[in-house]
Tab-separated table of C-alpha atoms in Angstrom:
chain	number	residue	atom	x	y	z
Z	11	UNK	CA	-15.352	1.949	25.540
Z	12	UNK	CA	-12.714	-0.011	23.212
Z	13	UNK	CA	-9.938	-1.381	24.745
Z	14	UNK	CA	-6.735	-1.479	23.046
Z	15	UNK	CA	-5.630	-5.125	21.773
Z	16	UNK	CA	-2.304	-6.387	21.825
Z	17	UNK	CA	-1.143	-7.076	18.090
Z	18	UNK	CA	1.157	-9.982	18.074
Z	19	UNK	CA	-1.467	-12.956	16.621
Z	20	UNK	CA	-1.911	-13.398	13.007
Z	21	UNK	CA	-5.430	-11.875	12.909
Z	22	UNK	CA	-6.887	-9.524	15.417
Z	23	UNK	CA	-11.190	-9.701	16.318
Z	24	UNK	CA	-10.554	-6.151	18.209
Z	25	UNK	CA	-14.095	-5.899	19.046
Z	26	UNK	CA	-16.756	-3.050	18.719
Z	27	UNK	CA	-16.876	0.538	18.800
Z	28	UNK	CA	-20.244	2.393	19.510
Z	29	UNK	CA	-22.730	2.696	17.240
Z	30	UNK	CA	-24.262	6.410	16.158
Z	31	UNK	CA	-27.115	6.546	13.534
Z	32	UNK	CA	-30.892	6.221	13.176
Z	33	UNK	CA	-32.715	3.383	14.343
Z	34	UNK	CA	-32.394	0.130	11.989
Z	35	UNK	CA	-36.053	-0.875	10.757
Z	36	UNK	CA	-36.350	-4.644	11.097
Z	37	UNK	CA	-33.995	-6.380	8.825
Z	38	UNK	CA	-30.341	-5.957	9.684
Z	39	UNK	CA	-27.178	-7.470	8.981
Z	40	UNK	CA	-23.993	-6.594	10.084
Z	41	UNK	CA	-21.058	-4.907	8.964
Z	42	UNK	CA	-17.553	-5.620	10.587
Z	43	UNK	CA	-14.614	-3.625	9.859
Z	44	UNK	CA	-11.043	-4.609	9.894
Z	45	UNK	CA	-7.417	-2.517	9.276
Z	46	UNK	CA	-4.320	-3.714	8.267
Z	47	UNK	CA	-1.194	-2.308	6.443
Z	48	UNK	CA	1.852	-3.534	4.416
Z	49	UNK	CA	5.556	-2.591	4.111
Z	50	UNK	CA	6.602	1.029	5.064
Z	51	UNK	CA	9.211	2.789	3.311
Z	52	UNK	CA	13.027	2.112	4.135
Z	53	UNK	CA	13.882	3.956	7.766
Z	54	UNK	CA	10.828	3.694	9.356
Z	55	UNK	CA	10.441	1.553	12.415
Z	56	UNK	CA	6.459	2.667	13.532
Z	57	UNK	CA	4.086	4.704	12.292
Z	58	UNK	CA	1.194	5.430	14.553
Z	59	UNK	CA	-2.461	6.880	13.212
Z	60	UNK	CA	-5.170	7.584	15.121
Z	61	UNK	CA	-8.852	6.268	14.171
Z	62	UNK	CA	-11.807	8.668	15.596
Z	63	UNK	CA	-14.397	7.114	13.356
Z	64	UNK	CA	-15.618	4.795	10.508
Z	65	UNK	CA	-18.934	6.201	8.563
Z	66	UNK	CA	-21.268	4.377	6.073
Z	67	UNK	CA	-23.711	6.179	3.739
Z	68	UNK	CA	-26.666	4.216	2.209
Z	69	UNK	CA	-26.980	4.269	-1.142
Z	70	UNK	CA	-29.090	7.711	-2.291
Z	71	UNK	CA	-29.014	9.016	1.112
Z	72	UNK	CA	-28.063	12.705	1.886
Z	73	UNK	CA	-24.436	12.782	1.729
Z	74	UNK	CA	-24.745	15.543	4.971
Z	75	UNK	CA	-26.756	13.856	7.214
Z	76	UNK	CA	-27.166	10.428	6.489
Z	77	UNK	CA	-24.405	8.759	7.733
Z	78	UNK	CA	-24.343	5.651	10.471
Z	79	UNK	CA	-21.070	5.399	12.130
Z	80	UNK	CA	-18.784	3.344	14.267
Z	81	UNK	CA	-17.139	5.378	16.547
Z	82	UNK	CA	-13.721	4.431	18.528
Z	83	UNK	CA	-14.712	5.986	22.113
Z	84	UNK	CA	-11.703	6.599	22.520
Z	85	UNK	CA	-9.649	7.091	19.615
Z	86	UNK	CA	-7.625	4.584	18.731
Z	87	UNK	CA	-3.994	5.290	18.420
Z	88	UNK	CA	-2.371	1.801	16.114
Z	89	UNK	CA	1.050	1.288	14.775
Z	90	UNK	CA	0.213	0.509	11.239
Z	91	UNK	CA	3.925	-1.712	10.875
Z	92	UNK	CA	2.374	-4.209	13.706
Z	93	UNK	CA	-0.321	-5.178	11.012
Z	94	UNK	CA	1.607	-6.991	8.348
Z	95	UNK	CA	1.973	-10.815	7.322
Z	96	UNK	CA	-1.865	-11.315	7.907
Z	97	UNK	CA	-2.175	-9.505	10.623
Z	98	UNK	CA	-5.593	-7.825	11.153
Z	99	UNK	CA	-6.952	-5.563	14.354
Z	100	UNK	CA	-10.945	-5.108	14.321
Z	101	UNK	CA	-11.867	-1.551	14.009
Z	102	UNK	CA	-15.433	-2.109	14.998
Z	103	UNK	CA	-18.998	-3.974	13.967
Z	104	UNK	CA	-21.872	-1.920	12.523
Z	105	UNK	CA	-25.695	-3.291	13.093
Z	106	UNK	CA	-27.265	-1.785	9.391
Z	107	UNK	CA	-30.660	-1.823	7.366
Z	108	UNK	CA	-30.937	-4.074	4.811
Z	109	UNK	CA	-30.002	-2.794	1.349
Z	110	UNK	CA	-27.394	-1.014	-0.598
Z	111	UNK	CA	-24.869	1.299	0.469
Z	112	UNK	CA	-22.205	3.595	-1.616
Z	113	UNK	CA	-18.714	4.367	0.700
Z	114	UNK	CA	-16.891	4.747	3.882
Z	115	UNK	CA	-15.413	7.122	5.579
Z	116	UNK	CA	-12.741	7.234	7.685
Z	117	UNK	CA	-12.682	9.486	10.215
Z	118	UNK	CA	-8.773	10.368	11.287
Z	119	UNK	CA	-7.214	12.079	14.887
Z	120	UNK	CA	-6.865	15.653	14.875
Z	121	UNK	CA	-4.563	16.382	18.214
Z	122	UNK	CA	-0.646	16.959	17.672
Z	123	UNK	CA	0.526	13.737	18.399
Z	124	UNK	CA	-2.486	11.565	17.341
Z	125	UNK	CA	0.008	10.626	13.967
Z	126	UNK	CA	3.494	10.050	14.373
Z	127	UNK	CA	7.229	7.962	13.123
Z	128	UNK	CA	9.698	6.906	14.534
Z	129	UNK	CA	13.084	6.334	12.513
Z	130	UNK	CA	14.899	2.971	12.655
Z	131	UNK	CA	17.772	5.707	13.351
Z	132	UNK	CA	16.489	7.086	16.312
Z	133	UNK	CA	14.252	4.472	18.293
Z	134	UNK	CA	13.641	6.696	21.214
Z	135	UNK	CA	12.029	9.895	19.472
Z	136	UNK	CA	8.359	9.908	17.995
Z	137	UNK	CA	8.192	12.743	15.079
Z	138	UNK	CA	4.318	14.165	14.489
Z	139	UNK	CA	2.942	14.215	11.230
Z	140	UNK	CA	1.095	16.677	9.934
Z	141	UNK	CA	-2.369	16.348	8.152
Z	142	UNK	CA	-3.617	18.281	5.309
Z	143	UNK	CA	-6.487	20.409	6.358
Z	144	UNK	CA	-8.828	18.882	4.129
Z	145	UNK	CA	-9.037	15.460	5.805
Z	146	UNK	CA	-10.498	17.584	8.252
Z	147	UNK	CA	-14.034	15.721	7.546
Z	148	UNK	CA	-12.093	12.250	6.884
Z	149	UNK	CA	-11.123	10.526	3.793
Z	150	UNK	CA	-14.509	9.076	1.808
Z	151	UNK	CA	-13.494	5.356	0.440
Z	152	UNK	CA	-15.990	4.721	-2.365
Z	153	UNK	CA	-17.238	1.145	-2.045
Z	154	UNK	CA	-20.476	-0.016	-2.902
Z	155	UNK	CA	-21.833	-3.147	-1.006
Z	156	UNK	CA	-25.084	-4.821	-0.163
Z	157	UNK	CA	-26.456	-6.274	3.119
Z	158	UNK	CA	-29.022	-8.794	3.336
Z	159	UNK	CA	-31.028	-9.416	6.132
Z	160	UNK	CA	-29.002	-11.995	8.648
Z	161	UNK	CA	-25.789	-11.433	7.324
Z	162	UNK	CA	-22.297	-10.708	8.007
Z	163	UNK	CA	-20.206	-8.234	5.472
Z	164	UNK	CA	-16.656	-7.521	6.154
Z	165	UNK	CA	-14.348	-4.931	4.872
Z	166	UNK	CA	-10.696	-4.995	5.563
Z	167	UNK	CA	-8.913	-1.161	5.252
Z	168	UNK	CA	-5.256	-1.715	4.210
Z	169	UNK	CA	-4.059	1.120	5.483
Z	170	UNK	CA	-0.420	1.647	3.375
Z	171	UNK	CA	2.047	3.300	5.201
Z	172	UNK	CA	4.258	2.893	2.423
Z	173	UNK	CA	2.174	5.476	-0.059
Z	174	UNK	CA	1.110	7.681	2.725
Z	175	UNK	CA	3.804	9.076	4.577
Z	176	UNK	CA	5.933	11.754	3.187
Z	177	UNK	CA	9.165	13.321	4.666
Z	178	UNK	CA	11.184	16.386	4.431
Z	179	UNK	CA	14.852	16.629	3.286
Z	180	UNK	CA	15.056	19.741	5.766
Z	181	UNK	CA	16.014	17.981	8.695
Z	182	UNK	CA	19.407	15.819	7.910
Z	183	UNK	CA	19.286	11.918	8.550
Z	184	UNK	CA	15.093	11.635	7.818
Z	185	UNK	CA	15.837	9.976	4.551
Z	186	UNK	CA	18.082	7.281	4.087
Z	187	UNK	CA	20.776	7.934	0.880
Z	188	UNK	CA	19.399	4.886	-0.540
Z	189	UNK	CA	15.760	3.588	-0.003
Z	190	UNK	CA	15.174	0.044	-0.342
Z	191	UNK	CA	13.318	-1.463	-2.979
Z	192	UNK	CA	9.295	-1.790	-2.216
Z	193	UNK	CA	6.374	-3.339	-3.382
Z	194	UNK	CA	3.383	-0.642	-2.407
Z	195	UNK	CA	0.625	-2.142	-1.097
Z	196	UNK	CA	-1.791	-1.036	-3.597
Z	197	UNK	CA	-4.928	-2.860	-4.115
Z	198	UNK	CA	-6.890	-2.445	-6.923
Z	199	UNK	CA	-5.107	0.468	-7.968
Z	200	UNK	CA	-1.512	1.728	-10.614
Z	201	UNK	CA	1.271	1.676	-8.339
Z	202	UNK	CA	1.491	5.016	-8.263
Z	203	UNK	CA	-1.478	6.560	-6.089
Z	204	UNK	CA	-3.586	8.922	-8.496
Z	205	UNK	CA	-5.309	11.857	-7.236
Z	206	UNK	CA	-8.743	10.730	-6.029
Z	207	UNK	CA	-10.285	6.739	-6.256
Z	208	UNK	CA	-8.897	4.645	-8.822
Z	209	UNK	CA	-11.113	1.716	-9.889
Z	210	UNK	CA	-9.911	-1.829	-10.730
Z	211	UNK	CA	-11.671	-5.146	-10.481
Z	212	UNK	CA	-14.355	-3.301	-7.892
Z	213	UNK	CA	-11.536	-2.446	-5.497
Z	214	UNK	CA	-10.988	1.250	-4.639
Z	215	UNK	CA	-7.881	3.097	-3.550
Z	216	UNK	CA	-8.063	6.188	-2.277
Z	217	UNK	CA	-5.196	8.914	-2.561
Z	218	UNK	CA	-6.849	11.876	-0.998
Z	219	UNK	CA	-5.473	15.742	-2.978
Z	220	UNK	CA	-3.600	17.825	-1.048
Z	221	UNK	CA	-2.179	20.807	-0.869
Z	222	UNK	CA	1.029	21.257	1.588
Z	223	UNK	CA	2.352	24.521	3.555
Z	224	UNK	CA	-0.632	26.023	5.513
Z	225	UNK	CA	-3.289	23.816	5.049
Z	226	UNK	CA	-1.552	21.922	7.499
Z	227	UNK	CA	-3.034	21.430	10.742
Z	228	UNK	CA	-0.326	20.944	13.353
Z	229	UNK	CA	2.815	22.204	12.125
Z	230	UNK	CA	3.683	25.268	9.345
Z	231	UNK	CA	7.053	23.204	8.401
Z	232	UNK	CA	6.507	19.750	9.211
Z	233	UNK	CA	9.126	16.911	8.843
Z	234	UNK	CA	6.630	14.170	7.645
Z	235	UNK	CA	3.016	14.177	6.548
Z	236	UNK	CA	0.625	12.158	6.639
Z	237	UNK	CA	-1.559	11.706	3.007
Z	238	UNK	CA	-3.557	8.523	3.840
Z	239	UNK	CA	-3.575	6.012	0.930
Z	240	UNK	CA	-6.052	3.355	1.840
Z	241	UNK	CA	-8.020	0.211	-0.044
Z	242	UNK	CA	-11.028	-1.568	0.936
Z	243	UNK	CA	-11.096	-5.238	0.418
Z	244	UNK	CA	-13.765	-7.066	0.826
Z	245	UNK	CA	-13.134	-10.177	3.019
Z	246	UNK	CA	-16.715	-11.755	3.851
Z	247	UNK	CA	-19.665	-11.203	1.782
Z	248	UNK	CA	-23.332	-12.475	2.200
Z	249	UNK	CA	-21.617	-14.132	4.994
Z	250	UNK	CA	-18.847	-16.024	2.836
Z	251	UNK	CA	-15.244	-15.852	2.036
Z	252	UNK	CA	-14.627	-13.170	-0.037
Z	253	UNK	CA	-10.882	-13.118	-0.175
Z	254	UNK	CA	-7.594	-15.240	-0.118
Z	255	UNK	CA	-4.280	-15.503	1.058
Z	256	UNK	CA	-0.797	-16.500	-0.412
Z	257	UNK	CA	1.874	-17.936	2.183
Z	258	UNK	CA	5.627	-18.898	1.606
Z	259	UNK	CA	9.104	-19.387	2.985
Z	260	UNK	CA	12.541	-19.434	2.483
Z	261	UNK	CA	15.396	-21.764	3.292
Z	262	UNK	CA	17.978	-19.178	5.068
Z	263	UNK	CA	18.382	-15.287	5.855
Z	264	UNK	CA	19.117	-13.908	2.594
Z	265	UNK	CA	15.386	-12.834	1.738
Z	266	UNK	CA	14.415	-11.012	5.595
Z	267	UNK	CA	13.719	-8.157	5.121
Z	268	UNK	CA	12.405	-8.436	1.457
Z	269	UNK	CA	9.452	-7.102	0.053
Z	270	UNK	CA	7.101	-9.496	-1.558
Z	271	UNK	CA	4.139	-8.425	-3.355
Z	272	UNK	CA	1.358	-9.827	-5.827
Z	273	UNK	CA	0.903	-7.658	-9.202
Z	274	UNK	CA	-0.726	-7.912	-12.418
Z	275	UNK	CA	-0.513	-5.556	-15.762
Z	276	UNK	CA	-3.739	-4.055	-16.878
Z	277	UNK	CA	-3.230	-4.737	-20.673
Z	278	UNK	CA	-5.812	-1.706	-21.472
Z	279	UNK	CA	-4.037	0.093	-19.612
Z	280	UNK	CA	-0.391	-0.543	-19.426
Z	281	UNK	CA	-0.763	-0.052	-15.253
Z	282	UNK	CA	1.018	-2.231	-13.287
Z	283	UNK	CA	-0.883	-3.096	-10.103
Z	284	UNK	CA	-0.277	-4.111	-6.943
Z	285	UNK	CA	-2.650	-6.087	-5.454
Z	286	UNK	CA	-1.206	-7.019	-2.153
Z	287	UNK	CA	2.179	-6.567	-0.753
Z	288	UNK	CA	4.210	-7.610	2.803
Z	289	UNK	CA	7.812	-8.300	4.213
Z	290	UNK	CA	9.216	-11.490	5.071
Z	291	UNK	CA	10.215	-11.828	8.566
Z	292	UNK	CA	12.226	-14.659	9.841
Z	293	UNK	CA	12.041	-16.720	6.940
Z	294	UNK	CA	8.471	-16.478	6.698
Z	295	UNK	CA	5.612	-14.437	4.574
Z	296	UNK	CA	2.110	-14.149	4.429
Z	297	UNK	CA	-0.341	-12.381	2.161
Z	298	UNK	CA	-3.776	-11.887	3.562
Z	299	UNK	CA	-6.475	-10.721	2.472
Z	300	UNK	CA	-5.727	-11.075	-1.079
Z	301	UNK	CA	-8.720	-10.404	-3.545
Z	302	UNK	CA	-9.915	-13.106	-6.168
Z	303	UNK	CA	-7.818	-13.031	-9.406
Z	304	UNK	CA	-5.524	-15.048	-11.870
Z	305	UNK	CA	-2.385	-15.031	-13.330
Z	306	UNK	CA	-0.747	-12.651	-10.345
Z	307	UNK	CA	2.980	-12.298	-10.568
Z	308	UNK	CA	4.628	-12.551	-7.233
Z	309	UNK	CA	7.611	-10.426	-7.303
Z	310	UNK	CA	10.724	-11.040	-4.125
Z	311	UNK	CA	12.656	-7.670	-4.153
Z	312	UNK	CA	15.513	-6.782	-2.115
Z	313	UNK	CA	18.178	-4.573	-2.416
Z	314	UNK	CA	21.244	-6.062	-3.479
Z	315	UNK	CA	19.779	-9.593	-4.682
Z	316	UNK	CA	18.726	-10.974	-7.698
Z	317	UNK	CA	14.449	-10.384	-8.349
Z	318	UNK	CA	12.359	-13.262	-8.541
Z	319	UNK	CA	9.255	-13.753	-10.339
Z	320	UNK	CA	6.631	-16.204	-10.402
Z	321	UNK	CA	3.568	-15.952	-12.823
Z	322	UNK	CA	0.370	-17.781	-13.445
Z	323	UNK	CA	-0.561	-17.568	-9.131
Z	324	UNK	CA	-4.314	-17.658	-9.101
Z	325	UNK	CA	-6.012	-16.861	-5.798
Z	326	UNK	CA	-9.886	-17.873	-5.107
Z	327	UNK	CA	-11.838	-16.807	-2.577
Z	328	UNK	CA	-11.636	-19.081	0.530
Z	329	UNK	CA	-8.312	-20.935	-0.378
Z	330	UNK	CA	-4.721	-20.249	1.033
Z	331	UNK	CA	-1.872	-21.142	-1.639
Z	332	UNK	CA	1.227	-22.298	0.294
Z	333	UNK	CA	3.179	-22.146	1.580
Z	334	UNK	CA	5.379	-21.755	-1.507
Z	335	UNK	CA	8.764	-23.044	-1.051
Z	336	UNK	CA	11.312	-20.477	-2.780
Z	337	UNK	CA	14.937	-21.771	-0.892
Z	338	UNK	CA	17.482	-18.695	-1.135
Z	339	UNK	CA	17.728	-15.256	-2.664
Z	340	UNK	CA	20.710	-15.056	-5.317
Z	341	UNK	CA	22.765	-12.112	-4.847
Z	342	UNK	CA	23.772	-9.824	-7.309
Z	343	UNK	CA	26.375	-9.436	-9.460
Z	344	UNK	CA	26.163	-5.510	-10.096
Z	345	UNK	CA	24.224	-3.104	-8.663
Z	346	UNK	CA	23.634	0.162	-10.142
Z	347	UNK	CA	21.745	3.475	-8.046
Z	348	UNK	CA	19.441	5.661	-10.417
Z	349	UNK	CA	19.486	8.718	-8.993
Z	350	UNK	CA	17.822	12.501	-9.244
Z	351	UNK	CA	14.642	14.328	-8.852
Z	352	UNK	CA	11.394	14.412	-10.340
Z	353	UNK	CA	10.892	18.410	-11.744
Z	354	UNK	CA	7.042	19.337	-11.773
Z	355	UNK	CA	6.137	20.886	-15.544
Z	356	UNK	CA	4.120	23.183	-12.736
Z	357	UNK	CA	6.900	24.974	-10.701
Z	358	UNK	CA	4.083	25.999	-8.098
Z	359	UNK	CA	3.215	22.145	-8.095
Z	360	UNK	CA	4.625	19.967	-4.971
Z	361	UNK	CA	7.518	17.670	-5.350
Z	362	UNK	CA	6.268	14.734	-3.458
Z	363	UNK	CA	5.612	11.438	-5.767
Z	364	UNK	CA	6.060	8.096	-5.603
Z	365	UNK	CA	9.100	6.886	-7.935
Z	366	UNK	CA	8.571	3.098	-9.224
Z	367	UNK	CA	11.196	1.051	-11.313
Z	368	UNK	CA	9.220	-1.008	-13.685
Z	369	UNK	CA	11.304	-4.154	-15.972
Z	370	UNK	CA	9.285	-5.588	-18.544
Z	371	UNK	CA	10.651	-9.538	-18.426
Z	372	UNK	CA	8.399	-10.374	-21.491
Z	373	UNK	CA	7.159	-14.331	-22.368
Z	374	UNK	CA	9.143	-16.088	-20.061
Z	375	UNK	CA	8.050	-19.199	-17.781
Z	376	UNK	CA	5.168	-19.991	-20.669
Z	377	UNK	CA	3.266	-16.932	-20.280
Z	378	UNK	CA	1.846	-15.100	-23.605
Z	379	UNK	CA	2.224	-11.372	-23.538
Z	380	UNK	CA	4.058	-8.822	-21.576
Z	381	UNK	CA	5.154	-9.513	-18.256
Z	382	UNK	CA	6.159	-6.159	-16.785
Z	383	UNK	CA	6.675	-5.903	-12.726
Z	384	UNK	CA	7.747	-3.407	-9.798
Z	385	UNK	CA	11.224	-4.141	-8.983
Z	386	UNK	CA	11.315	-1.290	-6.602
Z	387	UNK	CA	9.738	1.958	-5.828
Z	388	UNK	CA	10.313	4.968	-3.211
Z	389	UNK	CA	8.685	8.400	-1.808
Z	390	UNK	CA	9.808	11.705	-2.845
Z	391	UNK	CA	10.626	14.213	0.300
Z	392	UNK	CA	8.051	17.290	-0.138
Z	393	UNK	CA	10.331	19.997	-0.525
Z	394	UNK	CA	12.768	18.613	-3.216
Z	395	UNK	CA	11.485	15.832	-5.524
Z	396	UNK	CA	14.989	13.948	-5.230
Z	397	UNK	CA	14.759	9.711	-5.062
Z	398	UNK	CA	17.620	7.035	-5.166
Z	399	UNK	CA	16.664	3.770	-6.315
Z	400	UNK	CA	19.390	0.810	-6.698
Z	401	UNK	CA	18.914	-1.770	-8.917
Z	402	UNK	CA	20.105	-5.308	-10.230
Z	403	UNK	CA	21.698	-5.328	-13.398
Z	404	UNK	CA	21.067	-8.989	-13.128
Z	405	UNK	CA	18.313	-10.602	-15.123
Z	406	UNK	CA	15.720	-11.845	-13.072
Z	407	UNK	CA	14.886	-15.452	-12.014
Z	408	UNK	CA	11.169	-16.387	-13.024
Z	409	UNK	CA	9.209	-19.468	-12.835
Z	410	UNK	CA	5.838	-20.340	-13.620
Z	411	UNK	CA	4.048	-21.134	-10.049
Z	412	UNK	CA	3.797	-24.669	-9.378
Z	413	UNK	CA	2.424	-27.128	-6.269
Z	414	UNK	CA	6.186	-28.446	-6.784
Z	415	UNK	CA	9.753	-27.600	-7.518
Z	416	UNK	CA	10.006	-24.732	-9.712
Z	417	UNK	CA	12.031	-24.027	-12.500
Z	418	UNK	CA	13.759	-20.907	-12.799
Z	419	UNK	CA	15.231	-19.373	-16.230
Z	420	UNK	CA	16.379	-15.839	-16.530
Z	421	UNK	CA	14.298	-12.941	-17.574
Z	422	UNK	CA	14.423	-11.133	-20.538
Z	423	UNK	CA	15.504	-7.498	-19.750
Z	424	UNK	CA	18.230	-7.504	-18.030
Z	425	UNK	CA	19.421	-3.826	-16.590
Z	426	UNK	CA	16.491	-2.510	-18.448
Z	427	UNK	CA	13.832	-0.018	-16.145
Z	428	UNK	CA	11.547	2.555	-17.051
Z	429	UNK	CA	11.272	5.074	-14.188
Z	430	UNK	CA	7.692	5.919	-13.196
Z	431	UNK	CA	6.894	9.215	-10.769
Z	432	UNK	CA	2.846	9.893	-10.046
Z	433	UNK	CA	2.713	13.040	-7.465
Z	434	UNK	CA	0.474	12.584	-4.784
Z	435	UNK	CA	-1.457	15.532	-5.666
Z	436	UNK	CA	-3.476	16.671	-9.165
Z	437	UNK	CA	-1.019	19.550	-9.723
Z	438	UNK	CA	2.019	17.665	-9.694
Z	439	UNK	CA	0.907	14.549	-12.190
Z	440	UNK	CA	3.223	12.207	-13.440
Z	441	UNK	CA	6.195	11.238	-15.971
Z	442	UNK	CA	8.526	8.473	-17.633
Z	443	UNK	CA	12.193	8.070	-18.219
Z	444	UNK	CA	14.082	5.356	-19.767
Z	445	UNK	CA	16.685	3.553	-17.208
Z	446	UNK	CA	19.653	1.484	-18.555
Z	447	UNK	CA	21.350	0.202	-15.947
Z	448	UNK	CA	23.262	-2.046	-17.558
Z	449	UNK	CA	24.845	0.882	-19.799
Z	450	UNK	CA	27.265	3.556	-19.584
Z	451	UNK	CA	24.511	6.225	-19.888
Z	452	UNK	CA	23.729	8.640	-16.462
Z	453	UNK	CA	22.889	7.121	-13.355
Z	454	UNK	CA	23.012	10.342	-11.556
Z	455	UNK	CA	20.952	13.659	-11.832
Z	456	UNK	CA	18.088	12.379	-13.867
Z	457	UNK	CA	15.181	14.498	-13.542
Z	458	UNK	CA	11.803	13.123	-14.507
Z	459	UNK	CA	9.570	16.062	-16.106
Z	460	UNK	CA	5.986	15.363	-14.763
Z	461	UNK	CA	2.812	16.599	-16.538
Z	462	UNK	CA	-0.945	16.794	-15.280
């Protein structure tokens, strides 16, 4: 049997769930696997999932039949908002023939109230969630990974709350009138989740297609459902480090409550991604695991203040950066709400997406190129598409990263934002629209066409 764990330490060792497959030959090594989340969206004070199982399929084996599996005897009901600023709970440790093997799957609750919310509006109420019918099986995470004989791989799931819960605008008070900026937690993958995996740098994140109404398996109407967006990161391999982590702090209040997050801009692509993302809490941040990579940006977002962005943070596997000192947020001068719905090309299409403001800052703090970030981003409800994002006019403050003081200038930029909406399912796809806040233009009833 697993025992629940208390989540209040920085890392959780949640220990092992049984163990249902063939017979190992000789030659094992093990596989451990760990879950933790980042921010939710604004007005959410828990959201609970339930974990039945974890699979793993062998590279070339029979997709039907040749799984191995930890299973959570019993199911594991975790509030995914309990597992952020490095924060980890152990889902379970996996004894596994030596060789190579493809993805994961993740196995989810099927019972009415095995996934469920509860607003920061109304503390004492749970709401279910549904789940689309066709997670029925579980969600498959494409990862490949090897196992040598002896050794210890571990695979972190961040579990984002933030890209996979979507609520309804039929029931009045679900949705605040004006989300706060966030920093998805998407690693290795566009901001946006994307139908299907989405490969960068050999991390994988999955954004299972959907389709709402009656493939829904506990309610015909529901007020929030769940579409599980979900990374793997690897965090030991061949029994090393495998990851990093990124710690800072602040001087006062002003930034609690913030999102902080670490991105990069695929120059091939023109994708901004998030690798890692979290919320400072008293003062105090941490981001961990963070995968191998230089040059992140690390973007400090909150409503009403003044963005701040830091390039040229490299992370290496093994090493914690930190933690940075960054004093006070600056407040804002103006403020300005962009406001309307995205409008599938598709009418049958769904209306949920995930709306992203993007500000290109360009060269500043001695970096060559285009530096383009997430200022802020938000869900669509299901039924109508509509978002409300508010946004500095103000430039923001960058620096280039250093061990000491840093030295701020303004961004280029200023009031500028391109609107991005990606729909959570194929049908719905995606669009663009220019954003001057700074300008007299509209602010209110924009409608961003999307296209597959």
């Amino acid at each position: 049997m697993l025992a629940l764990l208390a989540l209040g330490a920085c890392s959780g060792d949640g220990g092992g769930g049984g163990v249902v497959g063939a017979a190992a030959p000789s030659g094992t090594g093990t596989l451990s696997v760990k879950l933790t989340d980042a921010p939710a969206g604004a007005g959410l004070a828990r959201v609970y999932v339930t974990i039945e199982r974890i699979g793993v399929l062998r590279a070339g084996a029979d997709p039907r039949s040749g799984w191995s599996e930890i299973v959570l005897d019993p199911p594991r009901k975790i509030d995914l908002l309990g597992l952020r600023n490095g924060v980890t709970v152990g889902l379970g440790d996996l004894q596994l023939a030596t060789g190579s093997y493809a993805r994961l799957r993740l196995v989810l609750g099927r019972g009415p109230a095995d996934h469920t919310i509860v607003l920061s509006s109304a503390p004492g109420a749970e709401i279910a969630m549904g789940m689309p019918a066709n997670l029925r099986d579980g969600l498959e995470l494409p990862h490949p990974f090897h196992i040598g004989a002896g050794e210890t791989v571990e695979l972190t799931l961040d579990f984002d709350a933030a890209r996979s819960v979507v609520l309804s605008d039929s029931a009045p008070g679900i949705l605040p009138s004006e989300p706060a900026p966030q920093g998805s937690a998407a690693v290795g993958s566009a901001i946006a989740p994307a139908p299907g995996p989405v490969v960068d740098s050999g991390v994988r994140r999955v954004s299972k297609p959907v389709v709402v109404g009656s493939s829904d398996v506990s309610k015909a109407d529901p007020l929030a459902l769940l579409k599980p967006s979900i990374a793997v990161i690897p965090t030991v391999s061949d029994g090393l480090p495998a990851s990093g982590a990124v710690t800072g702090a602040f001087d006062d209040d002003s930034a609690d409550g913030a999102t902080v997050s670490l991105q990069t801009l695929d120059l091939s692509t023109g994708a901004v991604v998030v690798k890692r993302s979290t919320v400072v809490e008293r003062r105090r941040w941490v981001l961990d695991p963070v995968p191998p990579g230089r040059d992140y940006r690390l973007v400090v977002a909150r409503t009403g203040y003044r963005t701040v962005v830091l390039t040229g943070v490299d992370v290496t596997a093994g090493a914690t950066i930190g933690p940075i000192a960054l004093g006070a947020l600056e407040a804002a001068r103006t403020l300005r709400a962009a406001s309307g719905r995205i409008v599938p090309a598709d009418p049958a299409a769904g209306r949920d997406a995930r709306v992203r403001a993007l500000q290109q800052i360009d060269a500043a703090a001695g970096v060559a190129g285009a530096v383009v970030v997430e200022v802020a981003s938000t869900m669509t409800p299901l039924d109508t598409g509509a978002f409300t994002l508010t946004l500095p006019v103000d430039a923001a403050r960058v620096a280039r990263f250093a061990a000491g003081p840093l030295a701020y200038t303004s961004g280029a930029g200023a009031g500028s934002y391109t609107l991005h909406a990606d729909g959570l399912d194929a049908a719905t796809g995606g669009g663009v629209l220019a954003f001057d806040a700074s300008g007299a233009g509209q602010s209110a009833g924009l409608e961003i066409t999307t296209r597959r």
